[in-house]
């Protein structure tokens, strides 16, 4: 068949199957997933409301945190509503265009979140290593430019995936054994060589994440050296406590992200149900736990959240 005819073999709709081998448990699995999603929505919404209404929190650290909350909301909302519709109503059909859109926003948000975490590490580096220059370096303009750079970089990295998928012929293959659309899940439906998709999907996003992690490691190496020079143990403890929340969030984001990416391409011994369950938790756990981690460990946020929540009641 001529290449021009092959390139036109794009399905109108695709079918998401959910979690293979656990179809009978979909309704039960949806209960904790829905609860986690609602809690993530509420937690991030309260966090954003608190940072927005309290002028004392209009600082670079909390502005980056609000960017992280928006990214978390986008990540979970892109995947979970369709996932729940599949579990509850067996609504697994999705148009090819909608599938590409979901894939784009999932990967786009993940790459953007990686740069936001890098920006938060740089924020802690400047605050601890160069406290006198903190206000001059991390100005509101610099914070806004960092957020814009995260969006532009993510767009430039993920947008080629759409062309890599659209160029493939699919020959009638429509079923994706997953709860949401992602790059390699769609590419495997093609009846052509997908080496470019495999290498781009692995090398570019993982390479970006490795670069971000390397820069984060350098930042924390400098932070540890600066902490060792502090004369007071209480000062060292206080300075490290400000970094503890960020370290927890880093682990919540990168550990499942790398595990999901690597098992998707190399983990042939991992049962598909296990891989898909972990992929679902990747879009649920960070959005759920990030507000909890910062709310519990950061006294400024904890106090302001209580103030925002108690104030309306006091008016009644």
Coordinates of N, CA and C in Angstrom, one line a residue, residues 144-227:
X144 N 7.7 35.3 37.4 CA 6.7 35.2 36.3 C 7.5 34.6 35.1
X145 N 8.7 35.1 34.8 CA 9.5 34.6 33.7 C 9.8 33.1 33.8
X146 N 10.0 32.7 35.0 CA 10.3 31.3 35.3 C 9.1 30.4 34.9
X147 N 7.9 30.9 35.4 CA 6.7 30.2 35.0 C 6.4 30.1 33.5
X148 N 6.7 31.2 32.8 CA 6.5 31.3 31.4 C 7.5 30.3 30.7
X149 N 8.7 30.3 31.2 CA 9.8 29.4 30.6 C 9.4 28.0 30.8
X150 N 8.8 27.6 31.9 CA 8.3 26.2 32.1 C 7.3 25.9 31.1
X151 N 6.4 26.8 30.8 CA 5.3 26.5 29.8 C 5.9 26.3 28.4
X152 N 6.8 27.3 28.1 CA 7.4 27.2 26.7 C 8.2 26.0 26.5
X153 N 9.0 25.6 27.5 CA 9.9 24.5 27.4 C 9.1 23.2 27.3
X154 N 8.0 23.1 28.1 CA 7.2 21.9 28.0 C 6.5 21.8 26.7
X155 N 6.0 22.9 26.1 CA 5.3 22.9 24.8 C 6.3 22.4 23.8
X156 N 7.5 23.0 23.8 CA 8.5 22.6 22.7 C 8.9 21.2 22.8
X157 N 8.9 20.6 24.0 CA 9.3 19.2 24.2 C 8.2 18.2 23.8
X158 N 6.9 18.5 24.2 CA 5.8 17.6 24.0 C 5.1 17.7 22.7
X159 N 5.1 18.9 22.1 CA 4.3 19.1 20.9 C 4.8 18.2 19.8
X160 N 6.0 18.0 19.6 CA 6.5 17.0 18.5 C 5.8 15.6 18.6
X161 N 5.5 15.2 19.8 CA 4.8 13.9 20.0 C 3.5 13.8 19.2
X162 N 2.8 14.9 19.0 CA 1.6 14.9 18.3 C 1.9 14.5 16.8
X163 N 2.9 15.2 16.2 CA 3.3 14.9 14.9 C 3.9 13.4 14.7
X164 N 4.6 13.0 15.7 CA 5.1 11.6 15.7 C 4.0 10.6 15.7
X165 N 2.9 10.9 16.3 CA 1.8 10.0 16.4 C 0.9 10.1 15.1
X166 N 0.7 11.3 14.7 CA -0.2 11.5 13.5 C 0.4 11.0 12.2
X167 N 1.7 10.9 12.1 CA 2.4 10.4 10.9 C 2.2 8.9 10.8
X168 N 1.8 8.2 11.8 CA 1.7 6.7 11.8 C 0.4 6.2 11.2
X169 N 0.5 5.0 10.5 CA -0.8 4.4 10.1 C -1.2 3.4 11.2
X170 N -2.5 3.3 11.4 CA -3.0 2.5 12.5 C -3.8 1.2 12.1
X171 N -4.1 1.1 10.8 CA -4.7 -0.1 10.2 C -5.8 -0.7 11.0
X172 N -6.7 0.1 11.6 CA -7.8 -0.4 12.3 C -7.6 -0.7 13.8
X173 N -6.4 -0.7 14.3 CA -6.2 -0.9 15.7 C -6.7 0.2 16.6
X174 N -7.5 -0.1 17.6 CA -8.2 1.0 18.3 C -8.2 0.8 19.8
X175 N -7.8 -0.3 20.3 CA -7.9 -0.6 21.8 C -6.6 -0.3 22.5
X176 N -6.7 0.6 23.5 CA -5.6 0.9 24.4 C -5.8 0.3 25.8
X177 N -5.0 -0.6 26.2 CA -5.1 -1.2 27.5 C -4.6 -0.3 28.6
X178 N -5.4 0.7 28.8 CA -5.0 1.7 29.8 C -6.3 2.5 30.2
X179 N -6.1 3.3 31.3 CA -7.2 4.2 31.7 C -7.2 5.6 31.1
X180 N -6.0 5.9 30.5 CA -5.9 7.2 29.8 C -4.9 7.1 28.7
X181 N -4.9 8.1 27.8 CA -4.0 8.1 26.7 C -2.7 8.6 27.0
X182 N -1.6 7.9 26.6 CA -0.3 8.4 26.8 C 0.5 8.0 25.5
X183 N 1.6 8.6 25.4 CA 2.3 8.6 24.1 C 2.6 7.1 23.6
X184 N 3.2 6.3 24.3 CA 3.6 5.0 23.9 C 2.4 4.1 23.8
X185 N 1.4 4.3 24.6 CA 0.1 3.5 24.5 C -0.5 3.7 23.1
X186 N -0.5 5.0 22.6 CA -1.1 5.2 21.3 C -0.2 4.7 20.2
X187 N 1.1 4.9 20.4 CA 2.1 4.5 19.3 C 2.1 3.0 19.1
X188 N 1.8 2.2 20.1 CA 1.8 0.8 19.9 C 0.7 0.3 19.1
X189 N -0.3 1.1 18.8 CA -1.4 0.7 18.0 C -1.0 0.8 16.5
X190 N 0.1 1.4 16.2 CA 0.4 1.6 14.8 C 0.9 0.3 14.2
X191 N 0.7 0.2 12.9 CA 1.2 -0.9 12.1 C 2.4 -0.5 11.3
X192 N 3.4 0.1 11.9 CA 4.6 0.7 11.3 C 5.7 0.7 12.3
X193 N 6.8 1.1 11.9 CA 8.0 1.2 12.7 C 7.8 2.4 13.7
X194 N 7.9 2.2 15.0 CA 7.7 3.3 16.0 C 9.0 3.6 16.7
X195 N 10.1 3.3 16.1 CA 11.4 3.5 16.7 C 11.6 5.0 17.1
X196 N 11.2 5.9 16.2 CA 11.3 7.3 16.5 C 10.5 7.7 17.7
X197 N 9.3 7.1 17.9 CA 8.5 7.4 19.1 C 9.1 6.9 20.3
X198 N 9.7 5.7 20.2 CA 10.3 5.0 21.4 C 11.5 5.9 21.9
X199 N 12.3 6.2 20.9 CA 13.5 7.0 21.3 C 13.2 8.4 21.8
X200 N 12.3 9.1 21.1 CA 11.9 10.4 21.5 C 11.2 10.4 22.8
X201 N 10.3 9.5 22.9 CA 9.5 9.4 24.2 C 10.3 9.0 25.4
X202 N 11.4 8.3 25.2 CA 12.3 8.0 26.3 C 13.4 9.0 26.5
X203 N 14.1 9.3 25.4 CA 15.3 10.1 25.6 C 15.0 11.6 25.9
X204 N 14.0 12.2 25.3 CA 13.8 13.6 25.5 C 13.2 13.9 26.9
X205 N 12.0 13.4 27.2 CA 11.4 13.7 28.6 C 12.3 13.2 29.7
X206 N 12.8 11.9 29.6 CA 13.7 11.4 30.7 C 15.0 12.2 30.8
X207 N 15.5 12.6 29.6 CA 16.7 13.4 29.6 C 16.5 14.8 30.3
X208 N 15.3 15.4 30.0 CA 15.0 16.6 30.7 C 14.9 16.5 32.2
X209 N 14.2 15.4 32.6 CA 14.0 15.1 34.0 C 15.4 14.9 34.7
X210 N 16.3 14.1 34.0 CA 17.6 13.9 34.6 C 18.4 15.2 34.7
X211 N 18.3 16.0 33.7 CA 18.9 17.3 33.8 C 18.4 18.2 34.9
X212 N 17.1 18.2 35.1 CA 16.5 18.9 36.2 C 16.9 18.4 37.5
X213 N 16.9 17.0 37.6 CA 17.4 16.4 38.9 C 18.8 16.7 39.2
X214 N 19.7 16.7 38.1 CA 21.1 17.0 38.3 C 21.3 18.4 38.9
X215 N 20.5 19.4 38.3 CA 20.6 20.8 38.8 C 20.0 20.9 40.2
X216 N 19.0 20.1 40.5 CA 18.4 20.1 41.9 C 19.5 19.6 42.8
X217 N 20.2 18.5 42.4 CA 21.2 17.9 43.3 C 22.3 18.9 43.5
X218 N 22.7 19.7 42.5 CA 23.7 20.7 42.7 C 23.3 21.7 43.7
X219 N 22.0 22.2 43.5 CA 21.5 23.2 44.5 C 21.5 22.7 45.9
X220 N 21.1 21.4 46.1 CA 21.1 20.9 47.5 C 22.5 20.6 48.0
X221 N 23.4 20.3 47.1 CA 24.8 20.1 47.5 C 25.3 21.4 48.1
X222 N 25.0 22.5 47.4 CA 25.4 23.9 47.8 C 24.7 24.2 49.1
X223 N 23.5 23.8 49.3 CA 22.7 24.1 50.5 C 23.3 23.4 51.7
X224 N 23.7 22.1 51.5 CA 24.3 21.3 52.5 C 25.6 21.9 53.0
X225 N 26.4 22.4 52.0 CA 27.7 23.0 52.4 C 27.4 24.3 53.2
X226 N 26.4 25.1 52.8 CA 26.1 26.3 53.5 C 25.6 26.0 54.9
X227 N 24.8 24.9 55.0 CA 24.3 24.5 56.4 C 25.4 24.1 57.3

